[in-house]
Coordinates of C-alpha atoms and ligand atoms in Angstrom, one line a residue:
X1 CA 174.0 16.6 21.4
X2 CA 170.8 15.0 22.0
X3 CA 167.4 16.0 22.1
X4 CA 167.1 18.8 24.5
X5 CA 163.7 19.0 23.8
X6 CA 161.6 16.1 24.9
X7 CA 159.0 15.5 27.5
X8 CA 158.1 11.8 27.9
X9 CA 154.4 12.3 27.8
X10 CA 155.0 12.5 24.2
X11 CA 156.6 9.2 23.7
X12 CA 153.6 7.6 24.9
X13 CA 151.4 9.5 23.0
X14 CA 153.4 8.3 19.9
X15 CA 153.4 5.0 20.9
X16 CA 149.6 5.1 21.7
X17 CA 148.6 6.8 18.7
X18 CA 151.0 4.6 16.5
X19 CA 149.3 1.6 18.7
X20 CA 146.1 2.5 17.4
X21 CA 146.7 3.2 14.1
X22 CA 148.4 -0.4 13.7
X23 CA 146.6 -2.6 15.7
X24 CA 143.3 -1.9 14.6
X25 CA 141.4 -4.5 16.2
X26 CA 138.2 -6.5 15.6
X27 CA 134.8 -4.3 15.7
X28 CA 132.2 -6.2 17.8
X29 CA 129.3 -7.1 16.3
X30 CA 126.2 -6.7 18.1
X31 CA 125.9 -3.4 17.4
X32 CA 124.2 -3.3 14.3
X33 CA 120.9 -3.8 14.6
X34 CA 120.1 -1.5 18.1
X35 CA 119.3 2.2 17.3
X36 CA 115.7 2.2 18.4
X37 CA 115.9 1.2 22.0
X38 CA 117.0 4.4 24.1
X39 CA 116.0 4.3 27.7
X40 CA 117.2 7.7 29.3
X41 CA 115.8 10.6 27.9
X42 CA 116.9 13.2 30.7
X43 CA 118.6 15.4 28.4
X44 CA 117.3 15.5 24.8
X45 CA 121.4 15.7 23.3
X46 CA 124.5 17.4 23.4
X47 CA 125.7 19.3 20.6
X48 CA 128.7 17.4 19.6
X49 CA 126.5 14.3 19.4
X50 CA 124.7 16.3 16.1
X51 CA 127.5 17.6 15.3
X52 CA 126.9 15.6 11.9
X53 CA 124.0 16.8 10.9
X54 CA 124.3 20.2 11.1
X55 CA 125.0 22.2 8.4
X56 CA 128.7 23.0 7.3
X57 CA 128.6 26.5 8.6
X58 CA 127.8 25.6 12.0
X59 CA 129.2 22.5 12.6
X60 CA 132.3 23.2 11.4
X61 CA 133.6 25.9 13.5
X62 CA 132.2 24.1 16.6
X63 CA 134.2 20.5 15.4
X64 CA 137.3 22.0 15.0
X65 CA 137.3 23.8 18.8
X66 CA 136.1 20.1 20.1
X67 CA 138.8 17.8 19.6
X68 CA 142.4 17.6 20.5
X69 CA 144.9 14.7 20.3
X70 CA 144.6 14.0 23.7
X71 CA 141.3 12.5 23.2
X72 CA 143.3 9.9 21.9
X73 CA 144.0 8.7 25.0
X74 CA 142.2 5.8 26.6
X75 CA 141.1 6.4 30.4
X76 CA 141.0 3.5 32.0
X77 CA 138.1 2.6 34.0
X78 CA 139.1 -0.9 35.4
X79 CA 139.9 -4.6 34.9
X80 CA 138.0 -7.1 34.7
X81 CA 138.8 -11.0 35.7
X82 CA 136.7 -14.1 35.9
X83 CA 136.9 -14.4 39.8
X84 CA 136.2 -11.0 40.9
X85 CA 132.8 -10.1 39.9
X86 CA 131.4 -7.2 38.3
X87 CA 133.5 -4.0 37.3
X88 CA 131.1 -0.4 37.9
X89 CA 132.1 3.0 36.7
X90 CA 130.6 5.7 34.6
X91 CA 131.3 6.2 31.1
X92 CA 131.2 9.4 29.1
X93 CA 127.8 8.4 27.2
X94 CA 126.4 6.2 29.7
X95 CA 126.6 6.7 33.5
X96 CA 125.8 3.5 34.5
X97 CA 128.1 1.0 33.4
X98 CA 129.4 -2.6 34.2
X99 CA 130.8 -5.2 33.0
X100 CA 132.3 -8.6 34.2
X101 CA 134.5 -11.6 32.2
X102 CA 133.4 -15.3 32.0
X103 CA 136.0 -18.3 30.9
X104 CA 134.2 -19.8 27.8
X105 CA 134.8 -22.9 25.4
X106 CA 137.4 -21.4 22.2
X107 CA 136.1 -21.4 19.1
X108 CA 135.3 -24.7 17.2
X109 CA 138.8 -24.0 15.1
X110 CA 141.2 -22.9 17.8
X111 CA 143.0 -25.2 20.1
X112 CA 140.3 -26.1 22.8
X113 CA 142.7 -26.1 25.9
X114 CA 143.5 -22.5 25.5
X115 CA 139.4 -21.8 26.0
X116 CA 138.2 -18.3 25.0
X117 CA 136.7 -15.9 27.0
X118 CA 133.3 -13.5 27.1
X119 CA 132.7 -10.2 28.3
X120 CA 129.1 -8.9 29.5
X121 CA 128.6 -5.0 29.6
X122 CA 125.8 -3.7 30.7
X123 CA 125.1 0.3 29.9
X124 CA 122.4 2.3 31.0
X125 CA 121.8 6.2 31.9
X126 CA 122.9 7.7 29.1
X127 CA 122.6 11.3 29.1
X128 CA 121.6 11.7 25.7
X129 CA 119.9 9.7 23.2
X130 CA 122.2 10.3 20.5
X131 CA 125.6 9.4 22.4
X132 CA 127.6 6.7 22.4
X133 CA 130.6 5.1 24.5
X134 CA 134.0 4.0 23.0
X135 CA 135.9 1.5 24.7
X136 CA 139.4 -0.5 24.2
X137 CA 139.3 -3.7 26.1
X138 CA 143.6 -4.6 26.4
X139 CA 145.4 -7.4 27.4
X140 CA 149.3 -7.4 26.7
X141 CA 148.3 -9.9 23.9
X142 CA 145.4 -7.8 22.1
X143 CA 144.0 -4.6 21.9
X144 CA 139.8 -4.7 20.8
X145 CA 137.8 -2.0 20.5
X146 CA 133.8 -1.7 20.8
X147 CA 131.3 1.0 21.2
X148 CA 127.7 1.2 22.2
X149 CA 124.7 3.2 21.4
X150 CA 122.1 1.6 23.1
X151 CA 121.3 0.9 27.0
X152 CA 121.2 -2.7 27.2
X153 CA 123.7 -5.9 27.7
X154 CA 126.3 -6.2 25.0
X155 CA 128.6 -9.2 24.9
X156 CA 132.3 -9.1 23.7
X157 CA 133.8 -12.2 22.6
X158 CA 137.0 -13.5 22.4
X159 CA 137.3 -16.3 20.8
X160 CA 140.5 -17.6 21.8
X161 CA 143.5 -17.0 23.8
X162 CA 146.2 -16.3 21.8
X163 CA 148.2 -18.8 24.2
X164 CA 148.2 -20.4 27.4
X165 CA 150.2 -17.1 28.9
X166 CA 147.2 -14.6 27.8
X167 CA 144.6 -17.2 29.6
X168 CA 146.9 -17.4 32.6
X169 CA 147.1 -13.2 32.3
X170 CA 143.7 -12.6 32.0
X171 CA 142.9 -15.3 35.3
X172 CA 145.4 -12.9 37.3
X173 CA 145.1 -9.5 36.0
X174 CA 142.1 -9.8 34.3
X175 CA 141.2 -7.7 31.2
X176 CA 142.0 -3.8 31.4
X177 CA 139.1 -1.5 30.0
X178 CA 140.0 1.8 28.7
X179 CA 137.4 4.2 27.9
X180 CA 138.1 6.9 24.8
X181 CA 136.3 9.9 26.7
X182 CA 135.8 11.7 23.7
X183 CA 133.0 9.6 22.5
X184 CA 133.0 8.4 19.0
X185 CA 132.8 11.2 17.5
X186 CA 135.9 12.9 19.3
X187 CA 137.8 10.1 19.0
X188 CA 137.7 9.9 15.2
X189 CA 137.8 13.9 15.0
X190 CA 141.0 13.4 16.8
X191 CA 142.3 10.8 14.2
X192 CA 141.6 12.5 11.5
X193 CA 143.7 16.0 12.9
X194 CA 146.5 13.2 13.8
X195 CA 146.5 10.9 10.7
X196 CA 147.6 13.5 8.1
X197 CA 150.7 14.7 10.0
X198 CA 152.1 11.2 9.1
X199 CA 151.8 11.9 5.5
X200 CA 154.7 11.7 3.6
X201 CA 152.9 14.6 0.9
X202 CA 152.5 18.2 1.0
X203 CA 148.9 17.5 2.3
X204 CA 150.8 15.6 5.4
X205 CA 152.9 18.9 5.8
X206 CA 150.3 21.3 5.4
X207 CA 148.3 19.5 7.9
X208 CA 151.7 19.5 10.4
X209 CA 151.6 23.6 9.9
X210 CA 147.8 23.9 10.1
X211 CA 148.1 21.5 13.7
X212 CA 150.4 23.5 14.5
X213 CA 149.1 26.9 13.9
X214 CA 145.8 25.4 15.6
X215 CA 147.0 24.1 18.5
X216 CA 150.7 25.8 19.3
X217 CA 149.3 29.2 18.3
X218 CA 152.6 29.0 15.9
X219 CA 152.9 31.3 12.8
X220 CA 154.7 30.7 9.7
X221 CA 156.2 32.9 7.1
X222 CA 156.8 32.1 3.6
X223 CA 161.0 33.0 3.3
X224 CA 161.5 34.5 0.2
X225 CA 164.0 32.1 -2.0
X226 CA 166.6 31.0 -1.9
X227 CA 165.0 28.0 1.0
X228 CA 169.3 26.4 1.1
X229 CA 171.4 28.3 2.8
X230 CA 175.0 28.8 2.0
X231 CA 176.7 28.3 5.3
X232 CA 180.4 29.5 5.7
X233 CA 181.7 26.6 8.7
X234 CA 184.6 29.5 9.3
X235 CA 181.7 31.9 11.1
X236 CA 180.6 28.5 13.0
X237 CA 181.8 28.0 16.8
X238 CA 181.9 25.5 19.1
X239 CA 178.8 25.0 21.1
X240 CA 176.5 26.9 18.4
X241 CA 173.1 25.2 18.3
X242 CA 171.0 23.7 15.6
X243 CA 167.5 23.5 16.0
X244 CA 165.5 20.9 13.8
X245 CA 161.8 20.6 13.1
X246 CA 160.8 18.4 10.9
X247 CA 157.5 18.9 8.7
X248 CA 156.5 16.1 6.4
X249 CA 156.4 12.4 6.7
X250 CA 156.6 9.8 9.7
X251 CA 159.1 12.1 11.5
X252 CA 157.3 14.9 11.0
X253 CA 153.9 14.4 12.3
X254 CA 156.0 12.5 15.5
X255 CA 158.0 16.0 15.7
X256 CA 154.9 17.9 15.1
X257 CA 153.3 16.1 18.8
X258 CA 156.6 16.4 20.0
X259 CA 156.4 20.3 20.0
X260 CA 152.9 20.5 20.9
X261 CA 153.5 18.5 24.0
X262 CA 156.3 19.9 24.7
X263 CA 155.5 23.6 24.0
X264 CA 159.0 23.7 22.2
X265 CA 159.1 24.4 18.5
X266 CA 161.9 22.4 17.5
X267 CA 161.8 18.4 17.5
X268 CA 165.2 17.7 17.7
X269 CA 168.5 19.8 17.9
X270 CA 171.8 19.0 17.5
X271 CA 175.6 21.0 18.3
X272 CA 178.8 21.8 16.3
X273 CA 182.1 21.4 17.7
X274 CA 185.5 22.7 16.2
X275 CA 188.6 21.0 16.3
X276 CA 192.1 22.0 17.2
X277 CA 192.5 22.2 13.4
X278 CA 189.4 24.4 12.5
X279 CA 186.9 21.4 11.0
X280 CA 183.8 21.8 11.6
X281 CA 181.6 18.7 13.0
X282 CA 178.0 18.2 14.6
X283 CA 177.2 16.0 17.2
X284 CA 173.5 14.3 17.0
X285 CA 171.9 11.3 18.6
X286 CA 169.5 9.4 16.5
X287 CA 171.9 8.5 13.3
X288 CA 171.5 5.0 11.9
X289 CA 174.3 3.0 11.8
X290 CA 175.1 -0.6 9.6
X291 CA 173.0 -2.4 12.3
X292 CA 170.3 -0.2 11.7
X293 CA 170.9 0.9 15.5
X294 CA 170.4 4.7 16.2
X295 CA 173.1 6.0 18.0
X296 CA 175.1 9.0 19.0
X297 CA 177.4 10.5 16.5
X298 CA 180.0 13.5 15.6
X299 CA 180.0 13.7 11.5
X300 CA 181.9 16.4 9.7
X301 CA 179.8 19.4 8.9
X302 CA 180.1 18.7 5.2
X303 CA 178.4 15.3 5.6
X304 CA 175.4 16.5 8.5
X305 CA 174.5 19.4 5.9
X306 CA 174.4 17.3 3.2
X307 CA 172.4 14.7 5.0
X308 CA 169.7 17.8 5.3
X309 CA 169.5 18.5 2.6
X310 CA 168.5 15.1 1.7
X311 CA 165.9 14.4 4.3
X312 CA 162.4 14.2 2.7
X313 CA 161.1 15.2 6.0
X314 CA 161.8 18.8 5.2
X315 CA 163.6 19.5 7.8
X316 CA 163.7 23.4 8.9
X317 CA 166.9 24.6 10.6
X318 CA 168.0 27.4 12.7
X319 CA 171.4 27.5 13.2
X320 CA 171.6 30.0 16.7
X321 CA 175.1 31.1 17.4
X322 CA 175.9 31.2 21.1
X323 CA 175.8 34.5 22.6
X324 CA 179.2 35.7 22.8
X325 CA 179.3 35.9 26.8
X326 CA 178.7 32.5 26.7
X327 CA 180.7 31.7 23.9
X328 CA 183.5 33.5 26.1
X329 CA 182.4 30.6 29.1
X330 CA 181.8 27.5 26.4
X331 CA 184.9 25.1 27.5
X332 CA 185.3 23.1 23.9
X333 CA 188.0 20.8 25.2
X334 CA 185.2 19.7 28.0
X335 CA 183.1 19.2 25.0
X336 CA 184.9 17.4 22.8
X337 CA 186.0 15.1 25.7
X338 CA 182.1 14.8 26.3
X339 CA 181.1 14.2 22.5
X340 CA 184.1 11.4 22.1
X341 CA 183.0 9.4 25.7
X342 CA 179.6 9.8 24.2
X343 CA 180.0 8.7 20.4
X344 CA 178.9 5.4 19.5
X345 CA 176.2 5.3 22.6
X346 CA 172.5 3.7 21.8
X347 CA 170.0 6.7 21.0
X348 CA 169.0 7.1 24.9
X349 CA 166.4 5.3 25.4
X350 CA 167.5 4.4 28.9
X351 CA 167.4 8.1 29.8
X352 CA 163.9 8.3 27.9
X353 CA 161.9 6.2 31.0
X354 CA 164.2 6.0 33.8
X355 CA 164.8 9.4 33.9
X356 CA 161.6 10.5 34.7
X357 CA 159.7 7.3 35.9
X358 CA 161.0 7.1 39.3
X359 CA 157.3 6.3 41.3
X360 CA 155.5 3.1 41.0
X361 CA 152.0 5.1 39.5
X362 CA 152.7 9.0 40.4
X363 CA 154.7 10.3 37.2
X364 CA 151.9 10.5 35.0
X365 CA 150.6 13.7 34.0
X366 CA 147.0 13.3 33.0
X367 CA 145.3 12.0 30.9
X368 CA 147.9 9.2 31.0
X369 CA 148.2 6.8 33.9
X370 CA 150.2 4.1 35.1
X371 CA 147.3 1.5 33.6
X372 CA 147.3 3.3 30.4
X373 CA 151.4 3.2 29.9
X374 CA 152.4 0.0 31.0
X375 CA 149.4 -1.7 29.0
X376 CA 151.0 0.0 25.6
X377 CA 154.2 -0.6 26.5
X378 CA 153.5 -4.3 27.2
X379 CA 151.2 -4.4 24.0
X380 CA 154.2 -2.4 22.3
X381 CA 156.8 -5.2 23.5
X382 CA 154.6 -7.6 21.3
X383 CA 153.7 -5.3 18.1
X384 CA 157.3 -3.8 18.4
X385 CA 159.3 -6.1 19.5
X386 CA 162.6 -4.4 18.3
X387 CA 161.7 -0.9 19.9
X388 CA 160.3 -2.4 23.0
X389 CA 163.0 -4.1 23.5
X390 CA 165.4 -0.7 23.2
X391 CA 163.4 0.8 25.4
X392 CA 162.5 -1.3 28.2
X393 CA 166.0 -3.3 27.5
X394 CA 168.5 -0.2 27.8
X395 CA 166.2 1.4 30.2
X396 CA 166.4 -1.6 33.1
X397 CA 169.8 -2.4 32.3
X398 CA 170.8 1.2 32.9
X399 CA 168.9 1.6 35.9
X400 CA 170.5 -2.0 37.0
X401 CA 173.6 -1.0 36.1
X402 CA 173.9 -4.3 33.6
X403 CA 174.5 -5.1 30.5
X404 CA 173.0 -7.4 29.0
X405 CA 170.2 -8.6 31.1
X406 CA 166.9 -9.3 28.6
X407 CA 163.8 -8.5 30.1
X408 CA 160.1 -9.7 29.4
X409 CA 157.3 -7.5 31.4
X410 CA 154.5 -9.1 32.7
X411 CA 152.8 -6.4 34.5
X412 CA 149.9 -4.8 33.7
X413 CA 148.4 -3.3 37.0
X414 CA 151.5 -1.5 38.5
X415 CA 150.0 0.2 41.4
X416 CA 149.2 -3.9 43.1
X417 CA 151.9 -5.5 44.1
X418 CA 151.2 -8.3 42.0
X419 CA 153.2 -6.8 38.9
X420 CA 156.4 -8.8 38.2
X421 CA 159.0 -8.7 36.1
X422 CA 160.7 -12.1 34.5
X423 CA 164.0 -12.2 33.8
X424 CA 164.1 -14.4 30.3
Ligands
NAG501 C1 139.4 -7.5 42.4 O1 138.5 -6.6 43.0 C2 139.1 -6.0 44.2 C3 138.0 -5.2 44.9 O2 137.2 -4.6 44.0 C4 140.3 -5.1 43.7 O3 140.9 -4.5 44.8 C5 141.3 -6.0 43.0 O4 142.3 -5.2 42.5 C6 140.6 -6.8 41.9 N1 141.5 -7.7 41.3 C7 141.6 -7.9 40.0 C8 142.6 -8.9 39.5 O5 141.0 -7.2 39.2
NAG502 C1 188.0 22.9 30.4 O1 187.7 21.5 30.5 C2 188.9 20.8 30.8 C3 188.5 19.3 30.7 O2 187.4 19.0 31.5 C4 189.5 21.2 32.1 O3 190.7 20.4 32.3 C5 189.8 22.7 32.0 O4 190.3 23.1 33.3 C6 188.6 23.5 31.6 N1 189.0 24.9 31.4 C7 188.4 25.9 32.1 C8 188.8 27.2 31.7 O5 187.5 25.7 32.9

C-alpha cells in the first residue's frame, strides 16, 4: 500500500541533491587571479586532477569509474563561530587547513544592525599542484559554496545577515563547513551523471537506464510491442503486487536514486484488493488530492490503470501475482479493514524520519551525518517550506502523539546539547 521500498538515506540524498541544484549560491571571488602560487610539491598530481587534459580515450574510461552520486555529499569538517577560535582539519586537496569567522560591519546597502560576517581560510599542504578543495559553508539561512586552488589565506564574505535570527545563529552555533571530498572535478562529474535523470526527455530517461545499468548492474530488454498491456481485473486477486519504476522526468531520476540506494529495482509499488462484489481496486500512497496533499488512497482499477497510462514519467509495471500458498494465507477482509482505516492518511512522512531516526547522531550510514542532515533539513525548512513542514511537522507530531503542534527547528549541531527545538 505504500512504498515497501524505501531506505531513508535516499530521502536525504534527494533533498541534498535537489538542495544543490536550487540553491546555487554565490561563487567567492578571490579566486581568480591565483594559479601561479603552489607551495607543496610532494607529489607531482594525481590522475583525476588531469583528468581534463588527457585525451578522450584515456580519460574517459578512467572518469566514468571515478565518480558516483555519493560524492554529492558534503562531509562536514566543523563549525566555525566568532568566539571560539580557529577551526583545523584536513581537506581532500589540502591537508592543512583552517579557518575561523569574524563579526564585520554589513554592507553599505543592507541594514547596518544586522552586521555581516567574514570568514578566513587558510590552506596549505596540498598534495598535488593541480588539486583543488570544494567547500559549502551552511547556515540554516544560506548555503555558499567556494573552492580553492592555491595555498594561501582566502576570505569569504558575507555581506549580511539575512536577519537578526541568522546573526544570533551564527554567534551560537557558528557556521557549519562541509567539505565535497570529491574535489572539483568529482563533484561536477557527479552532477552531471545526476542532472540528466531529472530530464523530463528521452535523453533524461536514457540517462536513468544508462545510471542504472552503470551503477545497479541492471539490464534492460527492449519488449517487443505491444508496450500496454491488456489486463483482465477477473485473473486479479487480492493482495497481488504492483511494482512501479518510474524512468523519465522529476520522478524518475528521484526513483532512479531511490533503487540505487536501496538496491531495489522498483521505486514505488502499490496492492489490489477485491471486493465482496468482484471490483477490482488498488491501494497507493502518494495520490494528490484537491488540496494538493498526497495521501493514501484505494481507486477502482479502471481509474489507477488509466492514471498509468497517462503518467509522462513512463512508468514500467510488473504486476506479480501472489504465490498461490500465500494467496491460500492472504486474509482480504484484514486487508480491506487495513486499506479503509488507512485511506485518506497524509503520504507518511511521519514514518519516513521517526521510523528510523531514533539516536541523537548514530543513524546515519556514511557519508551522511547528523551535521550533514539536520543542516539540509533546516536549510530545506526555509527553501521548502511546504515539504519541510510535512516532514518535520507529521513526523514530531506523530512521535508526540499530537496533532497539530507547528514546529520551527533551530538546531544545527545535534550531537551538543545546545540543539533546541521552538515550539511556534
Ligand atoms: C568551540 O570549540 C570547542 C572546542 O574546540 C568545541 O567543543 C565546541 O563545540 C565549539 N563550539 C562551537 C559553537 O563551535
Ligand atoms: C481475517 O481477518 C479478520 C479481521 O481482522 C479476522 O476477524 C479473521 O479471523 C481473519 N481470518 C483468518 C482466517 O485468520
Amino acid at each position: 500500500m505504500s512504498k515497501l521500498f524505501y531506505h531513508p538515506t535516499i530521502k536525504l540524498l534527494k533533498i541534498l541533491i535537489l538542495l544543490l541544484l536550487f540553491l546555487g549560491g554565490d561563487f567567492g571571488s578571490d579566486n581568480n587571479n591565483n594559479y601561479c602560487y603552489v607551495e607543496a610539491f610532494k607529489v607531482p598530481f594525481r590522475v583525476k586532477d588531469v583528468l581534463p587534459v588527457l585525451p578522450h580515450q584515456i580519460s574517459w574510461p578512467v572518469l566514468n569509474n571515478l565518480h558516483s552520486a555519493v560524492d554529492l555529499l558534503p562531509y562536514f569538517v566543523g563549525s566555525v563561530s566568532p568566539d571560539n577560535g580557529t577551526l583545523q582539519w584536513k581537506g581532500a586537496c589540502f591537508y592543512d587547513s583552517e579557518a575561523r569567522l569574524d563579526f564585520a560591519l554589513a554592507d553599505s546597502d543592507h541594514d547596518p544592525a544586522l552586521g555581516g560576517g567574514l570568514l578566513r581560510l587558510k590552506t596549505s599542504a596540498a598534495h598535488s599542484w593541480t588539486c583543488m578543495d570544494l567547500y559549502v559553508f551552511a547556515t540554516p539561512y544560506r548555503v555558499t559554496w567556494d573552492y580553492y586552488f592555491s595555498a594561501r589565506e582566502h576570505t569569504l564574505k558575507f555581506d549580511s545577515w539575512e536577519e537578526a535570527a541568522e546573526m544570533e545563529y551564527v554567534k551560537q552555533h557558528g557556521v557549519s563547513v562541509f567539505l565535497m571530498p570529491s574535489g572539483m572535478l568529482g563533484t561536477l562529474l557527479s552532477l552531471i551523471d545526476v542532472l540528466p535523470l531529472f530530464s523530463n526527455t528521452v535523453w533524461g530517461q536514457n540517462a536513468n537506464l544508462a545510471f542504472l545499468t552503470k551503477h545497479m548492474g541492471a539490464t534492460f530488454e527492449k519488449r517487443p510491442q505491444p508496450w500496454r498491456t491488456t489486463i483482465n481485473p477477473d485473473d486479479v486477486h487480492s493482495g497481488d503486487f504492483l511494482a512501479v519504476s518510474k524512468i523519465r522526468g522529476r520522478w524518475g531520476g528521484f526513483e532512479t536514486l531511490e533503487k540505487w540506494v536501496t538496491g531495489a529495482f522498483a521505486g514505488h509499488t502499490a496492492v489490489c484488493l477485491k471486493d465482496e462484489l468482484g471490483n477490482l481496486w488498488v491501494g497507493e500512497s502518494g495520490h494528490e488530492n484537491e488540496k494538493g496533499e498526497e495521501i493514501i488512497v484505494v481507486i477502482p482499477w479502471e481509474e489507477w490503470w488509466e492514471l498509468s497510462l497517462k503518467d509522462s514519467s513512463n512508468p514500467q509495471i510488473a504486476l506479480l501475482p501472489l504465490h498461490p500458498d500465500v494467496h491460500a494465507k492472504f486474509n482480504s477482509t484484514a486487508a480491506w479493514e487495513y486499506a479503509r482505516s488507512m485511506s485518506g492518511k497524509p503520504y507518511g512522512y511521519h514514518n519516513m524520519i521517526f521510523s528510523w531516526i531514533d539516536t541523537i547522531a548514530d543513524n546515519y550510514p556514511p557519508p551522511l551525518d547528523a551535521h550533514l542532515v539536520i543542516s539540509v533539513m533546516s536549510m530545506w525548512t526555509r527553501v521548502q517550506p511546504a515539504y519541510a513542514a510535512n516532514m518535520w511537522n507529521e513526523a514530531l507530531n506523530k512521535r508526540l502523539g499530537t496533532e497539530v503542534l507547528l514546529l520551527f527547528l533551530t538546531c544545527s549541531r545535534p550531537s551538543s546539547s545546545i540543539c533546541g527545538i521552538n515550539s511556534k
